Short mmCIF file of C-alpha atoms in Angstrom, two decimals:
data_model
loop_
_atom_site.label_atom_id
_atom_site.label_comp_id
_atom_site.label_asym_id
_atom_site.label_seq_id
_atom_site.Cartn_x
_atom_site.Cartn_y
_atom_site.Cartn_z
CA MET A 1 -2.69 29.65 -17.55
CA PHE A 2 -2.10 27.03 -14.90
CA TYR A 3 -3.41 28.92 -11.83
CA ILE A 4 -0.34 27.89 -9.89
CA GLU A 5 -1.18 30.26 -7.02
CA ASP A 6 -4.20 28.06 -6.26
CA TYR A 7 -1.85 25.12 -5.68
CA ASN A 8 0.66 27.12 -3.63
CA LEU A 9 -1.27 28.67 -0.79
CA HIS A 10 1.90 28.46 1.29
CA TRP A 11 3.23 31.45 -0.66
CA ARG A 12 0.91 33.60 1.48
CA GLN A 13 2.66 35.03 4.50
CA GLY A 14 1.76 33.15 7.67
CA PHE A 15 -0.14 30.37 5.88
CA ARG A 16 0.15 26.76 7.08
CA TYR A 17 -1.52 23.65 5.69
CA ASN A 18 -1.68 22.44 9.28
CA PHE A 19 -2.19 18.67 9.13
CA PRO A 20 -0.84 17.84 12.61
CA LEU A 21 -1.15 14.03 12.59
CA LYS A 22 1.50 12.39 10.46
CA ARG A 23 1.77 8.92 8.98
CA LYS A 24 4.93 6.98 9.86
CA VAL A 25 6.37 7.39 6.37
CA PHE A 26 6.64 11.14 6.99
CA SER A 27 9.94 10.64 8.80
CA VAL A 28 11.25 8.66 5.81
CA LEU A 29 10.27 11.47 3.44
CA LYS A 30 11.77 14.07 5.78
CA GLY A 31 15.03 12.16 5.60
CA GLN A 32 15.00 12.64 1.83
CA ILE A 33 14.97 16.44 1.93
CA ASP A 34 18.73 16.86 1.69
CA SER A 35 19.20 14.04 -0.80
CA ARG A 36 20.09 14.85 -4.39
CA PHE A 37 17.98 11.92 -5.61
CA ILE A 38 14.44 12.33 -6.92
CA THR A 39 11.99 10.99 -4.31
CA ILE A 40 8.98 9.11 -5.70
CA LEU A 41 6.03 8.39 -3.39
CA TYR A 42 3.53 5.96 -4.89
CA GLY A 43 0.39 4.30 -3.60
CA GLN A 44 -3.32 3.93 -4.26
CA ARG A 45 -5.69 6.89 -4.07
CA ARG A 46 -6.77 8.27 -0.68
CA THR A 47 -3.71 6.98 1.16
CA GLY A 48 -2.48 10.51 1.92
CA LYS A 49 0.24 11.29 -0.63
CA THR A 50 -0.87 14.90 -1.12
CA THR A 51 -1.23 15.48 2.62
CA LEU A 52 2.30 14.18 3.19
CA PHE A 53 3.64 16.59 0.59
CA LYS A 54 1.87 19.50 2.29
CA GLN A 55 3.21 18.41 5.67
CA LEU A 56 6.69 18.43 4.17
CA ILE A 57 6.08 21.94 2.82
CA ASP A 58 5.06 23.13 6.30
CA PHE A 59 8.18 21.49 7.73
CA LEU A 60 10.43 23.20 5.17
CA ILE A 61 8.95 26.62 5.93
CA GLU A 62 9.33 26.02 9.67
CA SER A 63 12.97 25.09 8.96
CA GLY A 64 13.60 28.48 7.38
CA VAL A 65 13.11 27.76 3.67
CA ARG A 66 11.69 30.75 1.78
CA ARG A 67 8.06 30.22 0.78
CA TYR A 68 8.69 30.99 -2.90
CA ASP A 69 11.47 28.40 -3.00
CA ILE A 70 8.81 25.69 -2.68
CA PHE A 71 6.53 24.77 -5.59
CA TYR A 72 3.61 22.31 -5.61
CA TYR A 73 1.42 21.22 -8.53
CA SER A 74 -1.10 18.42 -9.07
CA PHE A 75 -1.65 16.87 -12.49
CA ASP A 76 -4.73 15.12 -11.16
CA GLU A 77 -6.64 18.35 -11.76
CA GLY A 78 -4.22 20.72 -13.47
CA SER A 79 -3.17 20.81 -17.12
CA GLY A 80 0.15 21.33 -18.85
CA SER A 81 3.45 19.48 -18.92
CA ILE A 82 6.08 19.41 -16.21
CA ARG A 83 8.30 21.77 -18.21
CA GLU A 84 5.44 24.22 -18.74
CA VAL A 85 4.31 24.41 -15.12
CA ILE A 86 7.84 24.68 -13.72
CA ARG A 87 8.67 27.46 -16.21
CA GLU A 88 5.42 29.16 -15.22
CA TYR A 89 6.49 28.93 -11.57
CA GLU A 90 9.92 30.33 -12.39
CA GLY A 91 8.41 33.32 -14.18
CA ARG A 92 5.49 33.98 -11.84
CA ALA A 93 7.56 33.77 -8.67
CA GLY A 94 10.49 35.69 -10.18
CA ASN A 95 12.63 32.89 -8.87
CA PRO A 96 15.32 31.59 -11.27
CA LEU A 97 15.87 27.85 -10.82
CA MET A 98 19.63 28.28 -10.93
CA GLU A 99 19.65 30.45 -7.82
CA GLY A 100 19.83 28.49 -4.59
CA ARG A 101 17.95 25.42 -3.40
CA LYS A 102 14.40 24.87 -4.65
CA TYR A 103 11.86 22.20 -3.66
CA ILE A 104 9.49 20.89 -6.33
CA PHE A 105 6.47 18.72 -5.44
CA LEU A 106 4.56 17.18 -8.37
CA ASP A 107 1.44 15.06 -7.71
CA GLU A 108 0.03 12.24 -9.89
CA VAL A 109 2.69 12.46 -12.59
CA GLN A 110 1.66 9.15 -14.19
CA LYS A 111 -1.09 11.05 -16.00
CA LEU A 112 1.57 12.64 -18.24
CA GLU A 113 3.06 10.81 -21.22
CA ASN A 114 6.64 12.06 -20.98
CA TRP A 115 6.87 12.82 -17.29
CA SER A 116 10.12 10.93 -16.72
CA SER A 117 12.05 12.64 -19.51
CA ASP A 118 10.91 16.07 -18.29
CA VAL A 119 11.94 15.23 -14.73
CA LYS A 120 15.30 13.93 -15.97
CA TYR A 121 15.89 17.25 -17.76
CA PHE A 122 15.39 19.30 -14.60
CA TYR A 123 17.37 16.84 -12.48
CA ASP A 124 20.35 16.86 -14.84
CA PHE A 125 20.49 20.59 -15.60
CA TYR A 126 19.41 22.08 -12.26
CA PRO A 127 21.37 20.39 -9.45
CA GLY A 128 19.89 22.79 -6.90
CA LEU A 129 16.42 21.29 -7.32
CA LYS A 130 15.05 18.72 -4.90
CA ILE A 131 12.21 16.94 -6.68
CA PHE A 132 9.41 14.99 -4.99
CA LEU A 133 6.94 13.09 -7.19
CA SER A 134 3.80 11.08 -6.46
CA GLY A 135 1.81 8.59 -8.49
CA SER A 136 -0.98 6.03 -8.29
CA SER A 137 0.29 3.58 -10.92
CA SER A 138 3.25 1.38 -10.09
CA LEU A 139 3.80 0.37 -13.73
CA PHE A 140 4.27 3.91 -15.03
CA ILE A 141 6.43 4.82 -12.06
CA ARG A 142 8.67 1.78 -12.61
CA LYS A 143 8.69 2.26 -16.39
CA GLY A 144 9.81 5.87 -15.98
CA THR A 145 12.47 5.04 -13.43
CA ARG A 146 13.89 2.26 -15.58
CA GLU A 147 13.91 4.19 -18.85
CA SER A 148 14.90 7.74 -17.92
CA LEU A 149 15.61 7.95 -14.22
CA ALA A 150 17.75 4.89 -13.56
CA GLY A 151 20.15 5.67 -10.72
CA ARG A 152 18.50 9.02 -10.06
CA CYS A 153 15.58 8.20 -7.75
CA VAL A 154 14.37 6.61 -4.54
CA GLU A 155 10.92 4.95 -4.56
CA ILE A 156 8.73 4.83 -1.45
CA LYS A 157 5.50 2.84 -1.40
CA LEU A 158 2.55 4.08 0.65
CA GLY A 159 -0.18 1.63 1.64
CA THR A 160 -3.42 2.09 3.52
CA LEU A 161 -3.25 2.85 7.24
CA GLU A 162 -1.40 0.53 9.59
CA PHE A 163 -3.16 -0.39 12.82
CA ASP A 164 -1.10 1.90 15.08
CA GLU A 165 -1.70 4.78 12.64
CA PHE A 166 -5.44 4.03 12.74
CA LEU A 167 -5.38 4.28 16.54
CA MET A 168 -3.50 7.59 16.33
CA PHE A 169 -6.04 9.10 13.92
CA ARG A 170 -8.83 7.82 16.18
CA GLY A 171 -7.24 9.58 19.16
CA LEU A 172 -6.60 6.27 20.94
CA ASN A 173 -2.83 6.35 21.40
CA ASP A 174 -3.34 5.67 25.11
CA LEU A 175 -4.27 2.07 24.25
CA LEU A 176 -0.68 1.53 23.13
CA GLU A 177 0.88 2.58 26.42
CA GLU A 178 -0.03 -0.57 28.39
CA THR A 179 -1.26 -3.02 25.76
CA GLY A 180 -1.52 -5.83 28.32
CA TYR A 181 -4.34 -3.96 30.06
CA HIS A 182 -6.20 -3.08 26.87
CA GLY A 183 -6.35 -6.39 24.98
CA GLU A 184 -10.14 -6.44 24.65
CA ALA A 185 -10.31 -2.80 23.53
CA LEU A 186 -7.49 -3.37 21.03
CA ARG A 187 -9.26 -6.42 19.59
CA PHE A 188 -12.42 -4.34 19.16
CA GLU A 189 -10.50 -1.52 17.48
CA PHE A 190 -8.62 -3.96 15.25
CA GLU A 191 -11.92 -5.22 13.86
CA ASN A 192 -12.98 -1.59 13.34
CA PHE A 193 -9.69 -0.97 11.55
CA LEU A 194 -10.43 -3.71 8.99
CA LYS A 195 -13.43 -1.70 7.81
CA ARG A 196 -11.79 1.74 7.99
CA PRO A 197 -8.14 1.69 6.82
CA TYR A 198 -8.28 5.24 5.38
CA VAL A 199 -7.71 8.48 7.30
CA GLU A 200 -10.95 10.05 6.06
CA ILE A 201 -13.18 7.28 7.41
CA VAL A 202 -11.54 6.23 10.70
CA ASN A 203 -14.52 7.67 12.59
CA SER A 204 -17.21 7.10 9.95
CA ALA A 205 -20.43 5.21 10.54
CA GLU A 206 -20.59 1.80 8.87
CA GLU A 207 -23.20 2.91 6.33
CA GLU A 208 -20.84 5.63 5.06
CA ILE A 209 -17.98 3.24 4.30
CA GLY A 210 -19.56 1.69 1.19
CA SER A 211 -20.15 5.01 -0.57
CA TYR A 212 -16.63 6.22 0.27
CA VAL A 213 -15.00 3.09 -1.13
CA SER A 214 -17.31 3.11 -4.17
CA SER A 215 -16.24 6.63 -5.10
CA LEU A 216 -12.57 5.67 -4.72
CA LEU A 217 -12.88 2.53 -6.86
CA ASP A 218 -15.09 4.13 -9.51
CA LYS A 219 -12.56 6.92 -10.01
CA VAL A 220 -9.71 4.47 -10.51
CA ILE A 221 -11.61 1.87 -12.57
CA TYR A 222 -13.61 4.16 -14.85
CA ILE A 223 -11.26 7.16 -15.16
CA ASP A 224 -7.66 6.55 -14.06
CA ILE A 225 -7.04 3.12 -15.59
CA PRO A 226 -8.61 3.88 -19.02
CA GLU A 227 -6.52 7.08 -19.17
CA ILE A 228 -3.31 5.07 -18.88
CA PHE A 229 -4.04 1.57 -20.22
CA PRO A 230 -5.83 0.34 -23.39
CA VAL A 231 -9.12 -0.57 -21.70
CA ASP A 232 -12.23 -1.09 -23.83
CA GLU A 233 -14.42 -2.47 -21.05
CA PRO A 234 -14.18 -0.71 -17.68
CA PRO A 235 -17.15 -2.80 -16.41
CA LEU A 236 -14.99 -5.91 -16.86
CA LEU A 237 -12.38 -4.34 -14.58
CA ALA A 238 -15.15 -3.74 -12.04
CA ARG A 239 -16.33 -7.36 -12.40
CA LEU A 240 -12.85 -8.74 -11.73
CA MET A 241 -12.46 -6.36 -8.80
CA ALA A 242 -15.78 -7.59 -7.39
CA ILE A 243 -14.77 -11.25 -7.75
CA ILE A 244 -11.49 -10.75 -5.90
CA SER A 245 -12.88 -8.44 -3.21
CA SER A 246 -15.83 -10.70 -2.42
CA ARG A 247 -13.53 -13.75 -2.18
CA PRO A 248 -10.20 -12.44 -0.88
CA GLY A 249 -7.41 -14.96 -1.33
CA ILE A 250 -9.18 -16.59 -4.28
CA TYR A 251 -7.17 -19.06 -6.36
CA LEU A 252 -7.44 -17.71 -9.89
CA GLU A 253 -6.75 -19.71 -13.01
CA ILE A 254 -6.77 -17.28 -15.95
CA GLN A 255 -8.23 -19.78 -18.42
CA GLU A 256 -11.08 -20.70 -16.07
CA ILE A 257 -12.08 -17.13 -15.28
CA ALA A 258 -11.84 -16.20 -18.97
CA LYS A 259 -14.25 -19.00 -19.85
CA GLU A 260 -16.62 -18.05 -17.03
CA LEU A 261 -16.71 -14.40 -18.13
CA GLY A 262 -16.76 -15.11 -21.86
CA ARG A 263 -13.56 -13.22 -22.61
CA SER A 264 -10.20 -14.22 -24.04
CA ARG A 265 -7.38 -15.38 -21.80
CA VAL A 266 -5.25 -12.45 -23.00
CA THR A 267 -7.93 -9.92 -22.08
CA ILE A 268 -8.37 -11.31 -18.56
CA SER A 269 -4.61 -11.49 -18.03
CA ASN A 270 -4.19 -7.88 -19.19
CA TYR A 271 -7.06 -6.56 -17.09
CA LEU A 272 -5.74 -8.28 -13.96
CA SER A 273 -2.37 -6.71 -14.71
CA TYR A 274 -3.98 -3.25 -14.99
CA LEU A 275 -5.67 -3.71 -11.61
CA ARG A 276 -2.36 -4.78 -10.06
CA GLU A 277 -0.41 -1.89 -11.57
CA SER A 278 -3.09 0.51 -10.36
CA LEU A 279 -2.51 -0.89 -6.85
CA LEU A 280 -6.02 -2.31 -6.42
CA ILE A 281 -5.13 -6.01 -6.18
CA HIS A 282 -2.22 -8.02 -4.80
CA LYS A 283 -0.96 -11.33 -6.25
CA VAL A 284 0.67 -14.04 -4.12
CA TYR A 285 2.59 -17.03 -5.50
CA SER A 286 2.71 -20.64 -4.34
CA TYR A 287 5.99 -21.11 -2.49
CA SER A 288 8.72 -23.18 -4.09
CA SER A 289 12.49 -23.04 -3.89
CA ASN A 290 12.27 -23.02 -7.69
CA LEU A 291 10.85 -19.67 -8.88
CA LEU A 292 9.83 -21.15 -12.23
CA THR A 293 7.68 -23.70 -10.40
CA SER A 294 6.05 -20.88 -8.39
CA GLU A 295 5.24 -19.02 -11.60
CA LYS A 296 3.49 -22.06 -13.11
CA LYS A 297 1.22 -22.79 -10.15
CA LYS A 298 -2.10 -21.14 -9.34
CA LYS A 299 -1.82 -17.73 -7.72
CA ARG A 300 -3.95 -16.17 -5.03
CA PHE A 301 -5.38 -12.67 -5.38
CA TYR A 302 -6.36 -10.19 -2.68
CA PRO A 303 -7.81 -6.66 -2.74
CA THR A 304 -5.27 -4.09 -1.54
CA SER A 305 -7.68 -2.80 1.07
CA THR A 306 -9.92 -4.75 3.42
CA ALA A 307 -12.47 -1.95 2.94
CA PHE A 308 -12.96 -3.12 -0.66
CA CYS A 309 -14.46 -6.34 0.71
CA TYR A 310 -17.15 -4.36 2.52
CA ARG A 311 -17.95 -2.53 -0.71
CA TYR A 312 -18.59 -5.70 -2.72
CA ALA A 313 -19.76 -8.18 -0.08
CA PRO A 314 -20.93 -6.34 3.04
CA GLY A 315 -21.70 -8.74 5.87
CA SER A 316 -20.96 -11.92 3.91
CA ILE A 317 -17.19 -12.29 4.30
CA GLU A 318 -15.79 -14.17 7.28
CA LEU A 319 -13.76 -12.04 9.62
CA GLY A 320 -10.88 -14.50 9.32
CA ALA A 321 -10.60 -13.80 5.58
CA LEU A 322 -10.35 -10.07 6.28
CA VAL A 323 -7.68 -10.63 8.92
CA GLU A 324 -5.76 -12.80 6.45
CA THR A 325 -6.02 -10.07 3.80
CA SER A 326 -4.82 -7.44 6.26
CA PHE A 327 -1.68 -9.41 7.12
CA VAL A 328 -0.94 -10.34 3.52
CA LEU A 329 -0.88 -6.60 2.84
CA GLN A 330 0.96 -5.66 6.03
CA LEU A 331 3.78 -8.11 5.25
CA ASP A 332 3.60 -7.43 1.51
CA ALA A 333 3.48 -11.21 1.20
CA ARG A 334 4.88 -12.80 -1.95
CA PHE A 335 4.22 -16.46 -1.14
CA PHE A 336 1.72 -18.88 0.40
CA TYR A 337 2.15 -22.65 0.78
CA ARG A 338 -0.04 -25.46 -0.51
CA ASP A 339 1.06 -29.07 -0.95
CA SER A 340 -0.40 -32.03 -2.85
CA LEU A 341 -2.46 -33.01 0.22
CA GLN A 342 -4.07 -29.52 0.24
CA ARG A 343 -2.26 -28.52 3.44
CA GLU A 344 -1.90 -24.75 3.38
CA VAL A 345 -0.15 -21.85 5.04
CA ASP A 346 -1.52 -18.36 4.37
CA ILE A 347 1.81 -16.49 4.32
CA ILE A 348 5.45 -17.45 3.96
CA SER A 349 7.26 -14.41 5.27
CA GLU A 350 10.37 -12.76 3.90
CA GLN A 351 12.27 -14.51 6.72
CA LEU A 352 10.90 -17.89 5.49
CA ILE A 353 8.71 -18.15 8.58
CA PRO A 354 5.22 -19.64 8.04
CA VAL A 355 2.36 -17.43 9.25
CA GLU A 356 -1.09 -19.01 9.47
CA ILE A 357 -4.28 -17.12 10.38
CA LYS A 358 -6.93 -18.84 12.51
CA TYR A 359 -8.99 -15.94 13.79
CA ARG A 360 -10.78 -17.84 16.54
CA SER A 361 -10.71 -18.08 20.32
CA THR A 362 -10.34 -21.88 20.16
CA ILE A 363 -7.49 -23.63 18.37
CA PHE A 364 -7.62 -27.33 17.44
CA PRO A 365 -4.80 -29.80 16.64
CA LYS A 366 -5.83 -29.83 12.96
CA ASP A 367 -5.09 -26.09 12.76
CA PHE A 368 -1.37 -26.89 12.90
CA ARG A 369 -1.36 -29.31 9.94
CA GLY A 370 -0.34 -26.87 7.23
CA ILE A 371 2.23 -24.99 9.25
CA LEU A 372 3.88 -28.22 10.46
CA ALA A 373 3.93 -29.66 6.93
CA PHE A 374 5.78 -26.59 5.65
CA MET A 375 8.21 -26.57 8.59
CA ARG A 376 9.09 -30.25 8.14
CA LYS A 377 9.55 -29.98 4.40
CA ASN A 378 11.76 -26.89 4.59
CA ASP A 379 13.61 -27.68 7.81
CA ILE A 380 12.15 -24.65 9.60
CA ASP A 381 11.93 -24.81 13.39
CA ARG A 382 9.56 -21.93 14.17
CA GLY A 383 6.30 -20.55 12.90
CA VAL A 384 3.46 -18.19 13.84
CA LEU A 385 -0.25 -18.87 14.21
CA ILE A 386 -2.41 -15.76 14.51
CA THR A 387 -5.51 -16.09 16.70
CA GLN A 388 -8.33 -13.94 17.97
CA ASP A 389 -7.13 -13.68 21.57
CA ILE A 390 -4.87 -16.65 22.42
CA GLU A 391 -1.23 -16.03 23.25
CA ARG A 392 1.09 -18.92 24.06
CA THR A 393 3.88 -21.04 22.59
CA GLU A 394 3.35 -24.63 21.45
CA VAL A 395 6.16 -27.11 20.83
CA ILE A 396 4.96 -29.86 18.49
CA GLN A 397 7.29 -32.44 16.92
CA ASN A 398 10.23 -30.29 18.07
CA LYS A 399 8.78 -27.32 16.17
CA ARG A 400 8.10 -24.10 18.06
CA ILE A 401 4.88 -22.33 17.06
CA TYR A 402 4.02 -18.93 18.52
CA LEU A 403 0.30 -18.22 18.93
CA MET A 404 -0.35 -14.48 18.92
CA PRO A 405 -3.53 -12.35 18.96
CA ALA A 406 -4.18 -10.59 15.66
CA TRP A 407 -4.22 -7.12 17.21
CA LYS A 408 -0.76 -7.70 18.68
CA PHE A 409 0.65 -9.02 15.40
CA ALA A 410 -0.83 -5.97 13.65
CA LEU A 411 1.19 -3.75 16.00
CA ARG A 412 4.52 -5.57 15.94
CA GLY A 413 4.37 -8.45 13.48
CA GLU A 414 7.37 -7.50 11.35
CA GLU A 415 9.49 -6.82 14.42
CA PHE A 416 8.44 -10.14 15.96
CA LEU A 417 9.32 -12.11 12.81
CA ARG A 418 12.77 -10.50 12.74
CA GLU A 419 13.27 -11.31 16.42
CA ILE A 420 12.47 -15.01 16.14
CA LYS A 421 14.50 -15.28 12.95
CA SER A 422 17.59 -13.74 14.54
CA SER A 423 17.22 -15.55 17.86
CA GLY A 424 16.64 -18.97 16.30
CA GLN A 425 14.27 -19.76 19.15
#
């Protein structure tokens, strides 16, 4: 017995899940409804994957889809295999899979050993099925898509809230209408956002944030990861998580940290990999035109949520480090820059534009050293320096550097980088 009725309340006449506020990715998922491909939504816990699925179910019903033609199941709590629960649905609903279009939503599939082969079976033999999957482990999603589902799926990554989404869930959309008049309020809310990048805590008191984040991390570190990976020491995972979250952007040398913690290099390397694949940490490489050189150099590690920093080091992390972490995640940064003279740039964007964070209201000439060094070496003529509240353009040594307040970059950073790349200004 899988109690599938408990997961499918929408089968009741007139029922709605009724989550009115939607994350931006909802429109992307909605665009997948008519696609034959399997749609895979993956991201860390508490980012809203289940809510998005239920919003899609409401949308389908509003669009005229029969309630019993939609099936939802979560393997986070439920038992059984994909084949078993779908067959149970087919029998219980009296709804043969071969008849008409059906919509299947399966949550947290990475908990199942053979999830990808089961999904492949239904995809190949039942062309009328539209399958949506979610997961919290990027490794098992990628492994399944490579081995069984190659050419059959579309992957969509879901991160923590973006700043404009945070404002929406806070009921502050009016601040976005005339941003020029609301700069101070937006700066205040941006700093709030760094502590509260999850829907459930956007309005929470500061003392509630730590317990919320602790419950999230404990579930992943002590339950989820050991279920999937060969972990003998969950406390070591927690220790590594604490090191990275209390010093976001830390340069980690595997051999050094292994010696410090009294573990083998292989163990530390594996455990860092498990944290990455479970979407808890983000690794950034030293920029080089030679990828092999980048691989050999020290990497920087960040938590995948600024809220993790408050869990492990409340009150002791500089605001600038949190802003840097936020933009590394927002841009999904792959590279930073550091030369032999220790001149650094926090982010080298996808457009090869240097982005440096100096979260202050005063900027000094020395703050341009790293960004200018990168621009000269790589023949780049524009860069971005993110500030607390300064907005202007500096031209130094024929290099154009745009100074932009952090709150504004949080709202339109990607768009701005594309604009200055295409304009060549």
